[in-house]
């Protein structure tokens, strides 16, 4: 009769069912969680512009970027603009 445990991740945007914000760029219907580590997804969720987030998702997956490389690319883009 105890309380059920709360699963905070079930409502979190980085949960396993989250797909790319730009479905036209979806990679064969696979969810992001199958292709990226949680740390990568957490970094990507912070990007508010959906087209920009989709760009980094695609580049990160295709380029097999480490978290350090993803952060570097995002920082570099911020300096260029």
Tab-separated table of N, CA and C in Angstrom:
chain	number	residue	atom	x	y	z
A	1	UNK	N	0.805	-1.182	0.000
A	1	UNK	CA	0.000	0.000	0.000
A	1	UNK	C	0.854	1.253	0.000
A	2	UNK	N	2.127	1.087	-0.242
A	2	UNK	CA	3.014	2.241	-0.290
A	2	UNK	C	2.803	3.047	-1.560
A	3	UNK	N	3.331	4.221	-1.554
A	3	UNK	CA	3.219	5.091	-2.719
A	3	UNK	C	4.068	4.537	-3.852
A	4	UNK	N	3.584	4.730	-5.070
A	4	UNK	CA	4.339	4.286	-6.233
A	4	UNK	C	5.515	5.223	-6.451
A	5	UNK	N	6.645	4.671	-6.889
A	5	UNK	CA	7.796	5.550	-7.150
A	5	UNK	C	7.494	6.492	-8.315
A	6	UNK	N	8.010	7.681	-8.215
A	6	UNK	CA	7.805	8.684	-9.258
A	6	UNK	C	8.902	8.532	-10.291
A	7	UNK	N	8.507	8.445	-11.532
A	7	UNK	CA	9.469	8.361	-12.623
A	7	UNK	C	9.561	9.739	-13.268
A	8	UNK	N	10.537	10.515	-12.836
A	8	UNK	CA	10.686	11.875	-13.343
A	8	UNK	C	11.039	11.897	-14.823
A	9	UNK	N	11.686	10.860	-15.308
A	9	UNK	CA	12.098	10.845	-16.707
A	9	UNK	C	10.933	10.602	-17.658
A	10	UNK	N	9.835	10.050	-17.164
A	10	UNK	CA	8.726	9.736	-18.063
A	10	UNK	C	8.138	10.993	-18.702
A	11	UNK	N	8.232	12.133	-18.052
A	11	UNK	CA	7.703	13.376	-18.598
A	11	UNK	C	8.803	14.298	-19.126
A	12	UNK	N	10.036	13.879	-18.981
A	12	UNK	CA	11.171	14.704	-19.389
A	12	UNK	C	11.372	14.613	-20.897
A	13	UNK	N	11.703	15.731	-21.562
A	13	UNK	CA	11.882	15.728	-23.013
A	13	UNK	C	12.948	14.767	-23.524
A	14	UNK	N	13.868	14.363	-22.688
A	14	UNK	CA	14.921	13.472	-23.177
A	14	UNK	C	14.556	12.008	-23.004
A	15	UNK	N	13.314	11.727	-22.629
A	15	UNK	CA	12.888	10.342	-22.449
A	15	UNK	C	13.016	9.587	-23.766
A	16	UNK	N	13.082	8.301	-23.688
A	16	UNK	CA	13.359	7.441	-24.841
A	16	UNK	C	12.381	7.619	-25.999
A	17	UNK	N	11.185	8.135	-25.768
A	17	UNK	CA	10.219	8.267	-26.852
A	17	UNK	C	10.336	9.582	-27.605
A	18	UNK	N	11.224	10.442	-27.204
A	18	UNK	CA	11.383	11.737	-27.871
A	18	UNK	C	12.072	11.528	-29.207
A	19	UNK	N	11.492	12.108	-30.242
A	19	UNK	CA	12.095	12.036	-31.562
A	19	UNK	C	12.563	13.419	-31.966
A	20	UNK	N	13.192	13.507	-33.097
A	20	UNK	CA	13.716	14.762	-33.590
A	20	UNK	C	12.619	15.813	-33.694
A	21	UNK	N	12.917	17.087	-33.336
A	21	UNK	CA	11.919	18.135	-33.467
A	21	UNK	C	11.600	18.444	-34.923
A	22	UNK	N	12.413	17.979	-35.824
A	22	UNK	CA	12.187	18.198	-37.249
A	22	UNK	C	11.979	16.838	-37.917
A	23	UNK	N	10.722	16.370	-38.004
A	23	UNK	CA	10.477	15.027	-38.504
A	23	UNK	C	10.980	14.793	-39.920
A	24	UNK	N	11.113	15.845	-40.713
A	24	UNK	CA	11.621	15.655	-42.067
A	24	UNK	C	13.078	15.202	-42.056
A	25	UNK	N	13.758	15.371	-40.912
A	25	UNK	CA	15.135	14.936	-40.787
A	25	UNK	C	15.258	13.639	-40.000
A	26	UNK	N	14.141	12.997	-39.705
A	26	UNK	CA	14.171	11.776	-38.898
A	26	UNK	C	15.051	10.734	-39.571
A	27	UNK	N	15.756	10.021	-38.770
A	27	UNK	CA	16.669	9.006	-39.281
A	27	UNK	C	15.986	7.659	-39.174
A	28	UNK	N	15.375	7.221	-40.247
A	28	UNK	CA	14.679	5.942	-40.367
A	28	UNK	C	13.780	5.625	-39.174
A	29	UNK	N	13.087	6.637	-38.655
A	29	UNK	CA	12.122	6.433	-37.591
A	29	UNK	C	12.708	6.041	-36.243
A	30	UNK	N	14.000	6.113	-36.104
A	30	UNK	CA	14.658	5.752	-34.856
A	30	UNK	C	14.592	6.913	-33.885
A	31	UNK	N	14.393	6.617	-32.616
A	31	UNK	CA	14.363	7.676	-31.616
A	31	UNK	C	15.777	8.151	-31.311
A	32	UNK	N	15.861	9.385	-30.833
A	32	UNK	CA	17.169	9.953	-30.508
A	32	UNK	C	17.880	9.159	-29.429
A	33	UNK	N	17.116	8.613	-28.500
A	33	UNK	CA	17.750	7.886	-27.396
A	33	UNK	C	18.509	6.666	-27.881
A	34	UNK	N	18.117	6.123	-29.015
A	34	UNK	CA	18.818	4.966	-29.558
A	34	UNK	C	20.117	5.382	-30.248
A	35	UNK	N	20.225	6.655	-30.595
A	35	UNK	CA	21.376	7.112	-31.364
A	35	UNK	C	22.333	8.010	-30.584
A	36	UNK	N	21.843	8.635	-29.511
A	36	UNK	CA	22.660	9.578	-28.757
A	36	UNK	C	22.645	9.246	-27.269
A	37	UNK	N	23.734	9.520	-26.606
A	37	UNK	CA	23.803	9.362	-25.160
A	37	UNK	C	22.943	10.417	-24.483
A	38	UNK	N	22.574	10.158	-23.246
A	38	UNK	CA	21.770	11.109	-22.476
A	38	UNK	C	22.448	12.472	-22.412
A	39	UNK	N	23.755	12.497	-22.224
A	39	UNK	CA	24.460	13.769	-22.107
A	39	UNK	C	24.348	14.584	-23.393
A	40	UNK	N	24.387	13.918	-24.540
A	40	UNK	CA	24.209	14.612	-25.817
A	40	UNK	C	22.788	15.175	-25.910
A	41	UNK	N	21.802	14.354	-25.556
A	41	UNK	CA	20.407	14.806	-25.632
A	41	UNK	C	20.165	15.977	-24.691
A	42	UNK	N	20.759	15.944	-23.510
A	42	UNK	CA	20.591	17.047	-22.555
A	42	UNK	C	21.166	18.335	-23.135
A	43	UNK	N	22.279	18.244	-23.812
A	43	UNK	CA	22.887	19.423	-24.434
A	43	UNK	C	22.002	19.940	-25.568
A	44	UNK	N	21.438	19.042	-26.344
A	44	UNK	CA	20.597	19.432	-27.473
A	44	UNK	C	19.269	20.036	-27.031
A	45	UNK	N	18.721	19.556	-25.935
A	45	UNK	CA	17.444	20.060	-25.442
A	45	UNK	C	17.544	21.540	-25.077
A	46	UNK	N	18.726	21.981	-24.700
A	46	UNK	CA	18.924	23.382	-24.316
A	46	UNK	C	18.828	24.333	-25.512
A	47	UNK	N	18.883	23.805	-26.723
A	47	UNK	CA	18.781	24.643	-27.927
A	47	UNK	C	17.308	24.878	-28.212
A	48	UNK	N	16.875	26.123	-28.148
A	48	UNK	CA	15.456	26.461	-28.283
A	48	UNK	C	14.974	26.530	-29.725
A	49	UNK	N	15.845	26.848	-30.654
A	49	UNK	CA	15.458	26.956	-32.066
A	49	UNK	C	15.440	25.543	-32.653
A	50	UNK	N	14.247	25.100	-33.048
A	50	UNK	CA	14.094	23.711	-33.478
A	50	UNK	C	14.937	23.352	-34.697
A	51	UNK	N	15.043	24.255	-35.654
A	51	UNK	CA	15.844	23.970	-36.839
A	51	UNK	C	17.317	23.825	-36.467
A	52	UNK	N	17.775	24.661	-35.554
A	52	UNK	CA	19.164	24.580	-35.102
A	52	UNK	C	19.404	23.269	-34.348
A	53	UNK	N	18.447	22.902	-33.491
A	53	UNK	CA	18.569	21.653	-32.745
A	53	UNK	C	18.613	20.462	-33.701
A	54	UNK	N	17.729	20.474	-34.703
A	54	UNK	CA	17.702	19.381	-35.681
A	54	UNK	C	19.031	19.288	-36.419
A	55	UNK	N	19.596	20.450	-36.779
A	55	UNK	CA	20.893	20.467	-37.455
A	55	UNK	C	21.957	19.781	-36.607
A	56	UNK	N	22.039	20.154	-35.333
A	56	UNK	CA	23.056	19.571	-34.460
A	56	UNK	C	22.795	18.092	-34.190
A	57	UNK	N	21.525	17.698	-34.137
A	57	UNK	CA	21.213	16.275	-33.970
A	57	UNK	C	21.769	15.471	-35.134
A	58	UNK	N	21.490	15.942	-36.333
A	58	UNK	CA	21.934	15.237	-37.533
A	58	UNK	C	23.450	15.193	-37.610
A	59	UNK	N	24.081	16.341	-37.416
A	59	UNK	CA	25.543	16.393	-37.489
A	59	UNK	C	26.189	15.531	-36.415
A	60	UNK	N	25.618	15.555	-35.229
A	60	UNK	CA	26.154	14.781	-34.115
A	60	UNK	C	26.085	13.284	-34.410
A	61	UNK	N	24.964	12.853	-34.967
A	61	UNK	CA	24.790	11.433	-35.275
A	61	UNK	C	25.664	11.023	-36.450
A	62	UNK	N	25.604	11.787	-37.533
A	62	UNK	CA	26.372	11.423	-38.722
A	62	UNK	C	27.875	11.536	-38.505
A	63	UNK	N	28.286	12.531	-37.714
A	63	UNK	CA	29.704	12.723	-37.467
A	63	UNK	C	30.230	11.951	-36.278
A	64	UNK	N	29.313	11.254	-35.579
A	64	UNK	CA	29.694	10.486	-34.390
A	64	UNK	C	30.460	11.366	-33.401
A	65	UNK	N	29.899	12.558	-33.131
A	65	UNK	CA	30.552	13.530	-32.270
A	65	UNK	C	30.541	13.084	-30.814
A	66	UNK	N	31.618	13.349	-30.146
A	66	UNK	CA	31.662	13.186	-28.691
A	66	UNK	C	30.909	14.362	-28.080
A	67	UNK	N	30.634	14.292	-26.792
A	67	UNK	CA	29.976	15.407	-26.116
A	67	UNK	C	30.843	16.657	-26.198
A	68	UNK	N	32.134	16.489	-26.047
A	68	UNK	CA	33.056	17.629	-26.124
A	68	UNK	C	32.986	18.292	-27.497
A	69	UNK	N	32.927	17.471	-28.554
A	69	UNK	CA	32.848	18.018	-29.910
A	69	UNK	C	31.515	18.736	-30.129
A	70	UNK	N	30.432	18.176	-29.632
A	70	UNK	CA	29.126	18.814	-29.759
A	70	UNK	C	29.134	20.183	-29.080
A	71	UNK	N	29.646	20.250	-27.865
A	71	UNK	CA	29.714	21.528	-27.151
A	71	UNK	C	30.600	22.521	-27.899
A	72	UNK	N	31.702	22.049	-28.437
A	72	UNK	CA	32.615	22.926	-29.170
A	72	UNK	C	31.929	23.502	-30.411
A	73	UNK	N	31.199	22.654	-31.128
A	73	UNK	CA	30.500	23.118	-32.333
A	73	UNK	C	29.440	24.162	-31.993
A	74	UNK	N	28.704	23.928	-30.920
A	74	UNK	CA	27.669	24.880	-30.505
A	74	UNK	C	28.300	26.205	-30.092
A	75	UNK	N	29.402	26.142	-29.333
A	75	UNK	CA	30.110	27.362	-28.915
A	75	UNK	C	30.651	28.105	-30.112
A	76	UNK	N	31.229	27.384	-31.073
A	76	UNK	CA	31.813	28.001	-32.256
A	76	UNK	C	30.736	28.734	-33.056
A	77	UNK	N	29.580	28.111	-33.210
A	77	UNK	CA	28.487	28.724	-33.963
A	77	UNK	C	28.040	30.016	-33.301
A	78	UNK	N	28.075	30.055	-31.986
A	78	UNK	CA	27.692	31.252	-31.253
A	78	UNK	C	28.644	32.407	-31.482
A	79	UNK	N	29.912	32.117	-31.721
A	79	UNK	CA	30.910	33.166	-31.959
A	79	UNK	C	30.842	33.684	-33.382
A	80	UNK	N	30.418	32.857	-34.328
A	80	UNK	CA	30.382	33.257	-35.721
A	80	UNK	C	29.281	34.263	-35.973
A	81	UNK	N	28.141	34.087	-35.341
A	81	UNK	CA	26.997	34.983	-35.576
A	81	UNK	C	27.199	36.279	-34.917
